[in-house]
Amino acid sequence: FLVVTPDCRVSTAEIFSHEQLTRDTSPIKIAAFFEGRSRNDFQNLVRKLHPEIDNALKWLENFGEARLTGTGACAFASFTEESAARSALSQMPDEMTGFVAQG
C-alpha cells in the first residue's frame, strides 16, 4: 500500500454527527468484503470538508483505486508489487507526505 498522510486532522465526532453523512446504505457480508466489494461511507463527505484529503485521493487515483482510511485523514492505494508502490511514492508531489506499508 501507498499511504498518503495529508496535513490536516479529521474529527471523528464531527464526521459521525454530520448531517450530510449517508446513513441508509445496506450492510455487506464479509465474503463481499474479501471480494473487494466494499465502500467507505465517510469518503465523499470527508472529501468535501477537507481539500487536502480530496487532493491526496485525486493524486492516488493516478495509480489505482484511492480510498480513505476510516474517517481519515489518511488515504491509500493498493499495489501488487512493493516496487510499484515505491515508484509512486517517488512521484509524490512535494506538498504531500506518505509511506509504503505491507498489509
Short mmCIF file of N, CA and C in Angstrom, two decimals:
data_model
loop_
_atom_site.label_atom_id
_atom_site.label_comp_id
_atom_site.label_asym_id
_atom_site.label_seq_id
_atom_site.Cartn_x
_atom_site.Cartn_y
_atom_site.Cartn_z
N PHE A 1 0.84 -1.18 0.00
CA PHE A 1 0.00 0.00 0.00
C PHE A 1 0.87 1.23 0.00
N LEU A 2 0.41 2.27 -0.67
CA LEU A 2 0.99 3.59 -0.53
C LEU A 2 -0.01 4.40 0.26
N VAL A 3 0.43 4.93 1.39
CA VAL A 3 -0.42 5.71 2.29
C VAL A 3 0.02 7.16 2.21
N VAL A 4 -0.92 8.05 1.95
CA VAL A 4 -0.66 9.49 1.94
C VAL A 4 -1.23 10.06 3.22
N THR A 5 -0.43 10.89 3.88
CA THR A 5 -0.83 11.48 5.16
C THR A 5 -1.00 12.99 5.01
N PRO A 6 -2.18 13.44 4.62
CA PRO A 6 -2.41 14.88 4.44
C PRO A 6 -2.19 15.65 5.74
N ASP A 7 -1.82 16.91 5.59
CA ASP A 7 -1.53 17.77 6.73
C ASP A 7 -2.83 18.39 7.25
N CYS A 8 -3.68 17.54 7.81
CA CYS A 8 -4.93 18.02 8.40
C CYS A 8 -5.43 16.98 9.39
N ARG A 9 -6.36 17.37 10.20
CA ARG A 9 -6.98 16.46 11.16
C ARG A 9 -8.47 16.38 10.86
N VAL A 10 -9.00 15.19 11.02
CA VAL A 10 -10.43 14.97 10.83
C VAL A 10 -11.01 14.58 12.19
N SER A 11 -12.03 15.30 12.60
CA SER A 11 -12.71 15.00 13.85
C SER A 11 -13.71 13.86 13.60
N THR A 12 -13.44 12.70 14.19
CA THR A 12 -14.34 11.57 14.03
C THR A 12 -15.73 11.93 14.55
N ALA A 13 -15.80 12.61 15.67
CA ALA A 13 -17.11 13.01 16.23
C ALA A 13 -17.87 13.91 15.26
N GLU A 14 -17.16 14.85 14.63
CA GLU A 14 -17.80 15.75 13.67
C GLU A 14 -18.34 14.96 12.47
N ILE A 15 -17.56 14.03 11.97
CA ILE A 15 -17.97 13.26 10.79
C ILE A 15 -19.18 12.38 11.13
N PHE A 16 -19.13 11.69 12.25
CA PHE A 16 -20.25 10.81 12.63
C PHE A 16 -21.54 11.59 12.87
N SER A 17 -21.43 12.83 13.31
CA SER A 17 -22.62 13.61 13.61
C SER A 17 -23.03 14.55 12.48
N HIS A 18 -22.28 14.56 11.39
CA HIS A 18 -22.55 15.49 10.30
C HIS A 18 -23.88 15.14 9.61
N GLU A 19 -24.67 16.16 9.33
CA GLU A 19 -26.00 15.94 8.73
C GLU A 19 -25.92 15.37 7.31
N GLN A 20 -24.80 15.53 6.63
CA GLN A 20 -24.68 15.02 5.26
C GLN A 20 -24.13 13.59 5.19
N LEU A 21 -23.84 12.99 6.32
CA LEU A 21 -23.34 11.61 6.32
C LEU A 21 -24.45 10.66 5.89
N THR A 22 -24.16 9.83 4.92
CA THR A 22 -25.11 8.82 4.46
C THR A 22 -25.31 7.80 5.57
N ARG A 23 -26.57 7.53 5.87
CA ARG A 23 -26.86 6.58 6.95
C ARG A 23 -27.82 5.48 6.52
N ASP A 24 -28.01 5.35 5.22
CA ASP A 24 -29.00 4.40 4.75
C ASP A 24 -28.44 3.33 3.79
N THR A 25 -27.13 3.12 3.82
CA THR A 25 -26.55 2.10 2.94
C THR A 25 -26.77 0.73 3.53
N SER A 26 -26.89 -0.24 2.67
CA SER A 26 -27.12 -1.62 3.11
C SER A 26 -25.83 -2.24 3.61
N PRO A 27 -25.90 -3.05 4.65
CA PRO A 27 -24.69 -3.74 5.12
C PRO A 27 -24.25 -4.77 4.09
N ILE A 28 -22.96 -5.10 4.14
CA ILE A 28 -22.44 -6.13 3.24
C ILE A 28 -21.99 -7.33 4.06
N LYS A 29 -21.89 -8.45 3.43
CA LYS A 29 -21.40 -9.67 4.07
C LYS A 29 -19.87 -9.68 4.00
N ILE A 30 -19.24 -10.39 4.90
CA ILE A 30 -17.78 -10.45 4.95
C ILE A 30 -17.22 -11.04 3.65
N ALA A 31 -17.94 -11.96 3.02
CA ALA A 31 -17.48 -12.54 1.75
C ALA A 31 -17.38 -11.45 0.68
N ALA A 32 -18.33 -10.54 0.64
CA ALA A 32 -18.30 -9.44 -0.32
C ALA A 32 -17.09 -8.54 -0.06
N PHE A 33 -16.79 -8.32 1.21
CA PHE A 33 -15.63 -7.51 1.57
C PHE A 33 -14.35 -8.13 1.02
N PHE A 34 -14.19 -9.43 1.21
CA PHE A 34 -12.98 -10.11 0.73
C PHE A 34 -12.92 -10.20 -0.79
N GLU A 35 -14.06 -10.04 -1.45
CA GLU A 35 -14.09 -10.00 -2.91
C GLU A 35 -13.83 -8.59 -3.44
N GLY A 36 -13.60 -7.65 -2.54
CA GLY A 36 -13.31 -6.28 -2.94
C GLY A 36 -14.54 -5.41 -3.13
N ARG A 37 -15.68 -5.89 -2.72
CA ARG A 37 -16.92 -5.11 -2.87
C ARG A 37 -17.23 -4.42 -1.54
N SER A 38 -16.50 -3.37 -1.28
CA SER A 38 -16.71 -2.63 -0.04
C SER A 38 -16.74 -1.14 -0.35
N ARG A 39 -17.06 -0.37 0.65
CA ARG A 39 -17.14 1.07 0.47
C ARG A 39 -16.84 1.75 1.81
N ASN A 40 -16.60 3.03 1.74
CA ASN A 40 -16.41 3.82 2.93
C ASN A 40 -17.40 4.98 2.85
N ASP A 41 -18.44 4.92 3.64
CA ASP A 41 -19.49 5.94 3.59
C ASP A 41 -19.00 7.31 4.02
N PHE A 42 -17.85 7.40 4.63
CA PHE A 42 -17.30 8.69 5.06
C PHE A 42 -16.56 9.41 3.93
N GLN A 43 -16.10 8.67 2.93
CA GLN A 43 -15.17 9.22 1.95
C GLN A 43 -15.69 10.45 1.21
N ASN A 44 -16.89 10.41 0.67
CA ASN A 44 -17.40 11.56 -0.09
C ASN A 44 -17.55 12.80 0.79
N LEU A 45 -18.05 12.62 2.00
CA LEU A 45 -18.22 13.75 2.91
C LEU A 45 -16.87 14.34 3.31
N VAL A 46 -15.92 13.49 3.68
CA VAL A 46 -14.61 13.97 4.11
C VAL A 46 -13.92 14.71 2.96
N ARG A 47 -14.09 14.21 1.74
CA ARG A 47 -13.51 14.90 0.57
C ARG A 47 -14.05 16.32 0.46
N LYS A 48 -15.34 16.50 0.71
CA LYS A 48 -15.96 17.82 0.62
C LYS A 48 -15.46 18.76 1.71
N LEU A 49 -15.25 18.21 2.90
CA LEU A 49 -14.87 19.03 4.05
C LEU A 49 -13.38 19.33 4.14
N HIS A 50 -12.55 18.49 3.52
CA HIS A 50 -11.09 18.63 3.67
C HIS A 50 -10.41 18.56 2.30
N PRO A 51 -10.11 19.72 1.71
CA PRO A 51 -9.48 19.76 0.38
C PRO A 51 -8.15 19.01 0.31
N GLU A 52 -7.40 18.97 1.42
CA GLU A 52 -6.12 18.26 1.42
C GLU A 52 -6.33 16.76 1.17
N ILE A 53 -7.38 16.22 1.75
CA ILE A 53 -7.69 14.80 1.57
C ILE A 53 -8.20 14.56 0.15
N ASP A 54 -9.03 15.46 -0.34
CA ASP A 54 -9.52 15.34 -1.71
C ASP A 54 -8.34 15.34 -2.68
N ASN A 55 -7.38 16.23 -2.47
CA ASN A 55 -6.20 16.28 -3.35
C ASN A 55 -5.39 14.99 -3.27
N ALA A 56 -5.23 14.44 -2.09
CA ALA A 56 -4.49 13.19 -1.94
C ALA A 56 -5.19 12.05 -2.67
N LEU A 57 -6.51 11.97 -2.53
CA LEU A 57 -7.27 10.92 -3.20
C LEU A 57 -7.19 11.09 -4.72
N LYS A 58 -7.31 12.31 -5.20
CA LYS A 58 -7.20 12.57 -6.65
C LYS A 58 -5.84 12.13 -7.16
N TRP A 59 -4.78 12.46 -6.44
CA TRP A 59 -3.44 12.07 -6.88
C TRP A 59 -3.28 10.56 -6.87
N LEU A 60 -3.73 9.90 -5.83
CA LEU A 60 -3.62 8.44 -5.74
C LEU A 60 -4.40 7.74 -6.84
N GLU A 61 -5.49 8.35 -7.31
CA GLU A 61 -6.30 7.75 -8.37
C GLU A 61 -5.51 7.56 -9.66
N ASN A 62 -4.36 8.24 -9.79
CA ASN A 62 -3.49 8.01 -10.95
C ASN A 62 -2.89 6.61 -10.94
N PHE A 63 -2.92 5.95 -9.80
CA PHE A 63 -2.26 4.66 -9.64
C PHE A 63 -3.22 3.51 -9.37
N GLY A 64 -4.47 3.80 -9.14
CA GLY A 64 -5.44 2.76 -8.83
C GLY A 64 -6.57 3.32 -7.99
N GLU A 65 -7.33 2.43 -7.39
CA GLU A 65 -8.45 2.87 -6.56
C GLU A 65 -7.92 3.52 -5.28
N ALA A 66 -8.28 4.77 -5.09
CA ALA A 66 -7.85 5.52 -3.91
C ALA A 66 -8.96 5.46 -2.87
N ARG A 67 -8.56 5.20 -1.62
CA ARG A 67 -9.55 5.04 -0.55
C ARG A 67 -9.13 5.81 0.68
N LEU A 68 -10.11 6.14 1.48
CA LEU A 68 -9.91 6.83 2.74
C LEU A 68 -9.78 5.79 3.85
N THR A 69 -8.90 6.05 4.82
CA THR A 69 -8.78 5.17 5.98
C THR A 69 -9.81 5.61 7.02
N GLY A 70 -10.79 4.78 7.28
CA GLY A 70 -11.80 5.11 8.29
C GLY A 70 -12.44 6.45 8.02
N THR A 71 -12.42 7.35 9.02
CA THR A 71 -12.93 8.70 8.83
C THR A 71 -11.83 9.64 8.34
N GLY A 72 -10.62 9.12 8.13
CA GLY A 72 -9.50 9.92 7.64
C GLY A 72 -8.54 10.25 8.77
N ALA A 73 -7.51 10.86 8.51
CA ALA A 73 -7.25 11.71 7.38
C ALA A 73 -6.38 11.04 6.31
N CYS A 74 -5.90 9.85 6.52
CA CYS A 74 -5.03 9.22 5.53
C CYS A 74 -5.82 8.64 4.37
N ALA A 75 -5.14 8.57 3.23
CA ALA A 75 -5.69 7.96 2.03
C ALA A 75 -4.68 6.92 1.56
N PHE A 76 -5.16 5.91 0.83
CA PHE A 76 -4.23 4.87 0.39
C PHE A 76 -4.67 4.27 -0.93
N ALA A 77 -3.72 3.61 -1.58
CA ALA A 77 -3.98 2.82 -2.78
C ALA A 77 -3.20 1.52 -2.62
N SER A 78 -3.76 0.46 -3.18
CA SER A 78 -3.15 -0.86 -3.10
C SER A 78 -2.31 -1.11 -4.35
N PHE A 79 -1.18 -1.77 -4.16
CA PHE A 79 -0.29 -2.13 -5.26
C PHE A 79 0.03 -3.62 -5.15
N THR A 80 0.20 -4.27 -6.29
CA THR A 80 0.54 -5.69 -6.26
C THR A 80 2.01 -5.92 -5.97
N GLU A 81 2.83 -4.93 -6.27
CA GLU A 81 4.28 -5.04 -6.05
C GLU A 81 4.78 -3.86 -5.22
N GLU A 82 5.67 -4.15 -4.29
CA GLU A 82 6.26 -3.09 -3.48
C GLU A 82 6.99 -2.07 -4.35
N SER A 83 7.66 -2.55 -5.39
CA SER A 83 8.42 -1.64 -6.26
C SER A 83 7.50 -0.62 -6.93
N ALA A 84 6.29 -1.03 -7.29
CA ALA A 84 5.34 -0.10 -7.90
C ALA A 84 4.89 0.95 -6.89
N ALA A 85 4.66 0.54 -5.66
CA ALA A 85 4.27 1.48 -4.61
C ALA A 85 5.40 2.47 -4.34
N ARG A 86 6.62 1.98 -4.31
CA ARG A 86 7.77 2.86 -4.07
C ARG A 86 7.98 3.82 -5.24
N SER A 87 7.72 3.34 -6.45
CA SER A 87 7.82 4.21 -7.62
C SER A 87 6.80 5.34 -7.53
N ALA A 88 5.59 5.02 -7.14
CA ALA A 88 4.55 6.05 -6.97
C ALA A 88 4.95 7.02 -5.87
N LEU A 89 5.48 6.49 -4.77
CA LEU A 89 5.94 7.35 -3.67
C LEU A 89 6.98 8.35 -4.15
N SER A 90 7.87 7.91 -5.02
CA SER A 90 8.92 8.80 -5.52
C SER A 90 8.35 9.91 -6.41
N GLN A 91 7.14 9.74 -6.90
CA GLN A 91 6.49 10.73 -7.76
C GLN A 91 5.55 11.65 -6.98
N MET A 92 5.46 11.41 -5.67
CA MET A 92 4.53 12.18 -4.84
C MET A 92 4.89 13.67 -4.87
N PRO A 93 3.89 14.52 -5.06
CA PRO A 93 4.16 15.96 -5.03
C PRO A 93 4.81 16.39 -3.71
N ASP A 94 5.63 17.43 -3.79
CA ASP A 94 6.38 17.89 -2.61
C ASP A 94 5.49 18.28 -1.44
N GLU A 95 4.28 18.74 -1.71
CA GLU A 95 3.41 19.18 -0.61
C GLU A 95 2.73 18.02 0.11
N MET A 96 2.95 16.80 -0.36
CA MET A 96 2.37 15.61 0.27
C MET A 96 3.45 14.78 0.94
N THR A 97 3.02 14.03 1.96
CA THR A 97 3.91 13.07 2.60
C THR A 97 3.20 11.72 2.62
N GLY A 98 4.01 10.67 2.69
CA GLY A 98 3.43 9.35 2.71
C GLY A 98 4.46 8.30 2.97
N PHE A 99 4.01 7.04 2.91
CA PHE A 99 4.91 5.91 3.14
C PHE A 99 4.32 4.67 2.51
N VAL A 100 5.18 3.67 2.32
CA VAL A 100 4.76 2.37 1.79
C VAL A 100 4.62 1.43 2.97
N ALA A 101 3.55 0.64 2.96
CA ALA A 101 3.29 -0.31 4.04
C ALA A 101 2.80 -1.63 3.46
N GLN A 102 3.11 -2.70 4.15
CA GLN A 102 2.62 -4.02 3.75
C GLN A 102 1.39 -4.37 4.58
N GLY A 103 0.36 -4.87 3.92
CA GLY A 103 -0.88 -5.23 4.61
C GLY A 103 -0.84 -6.63 5.15
#
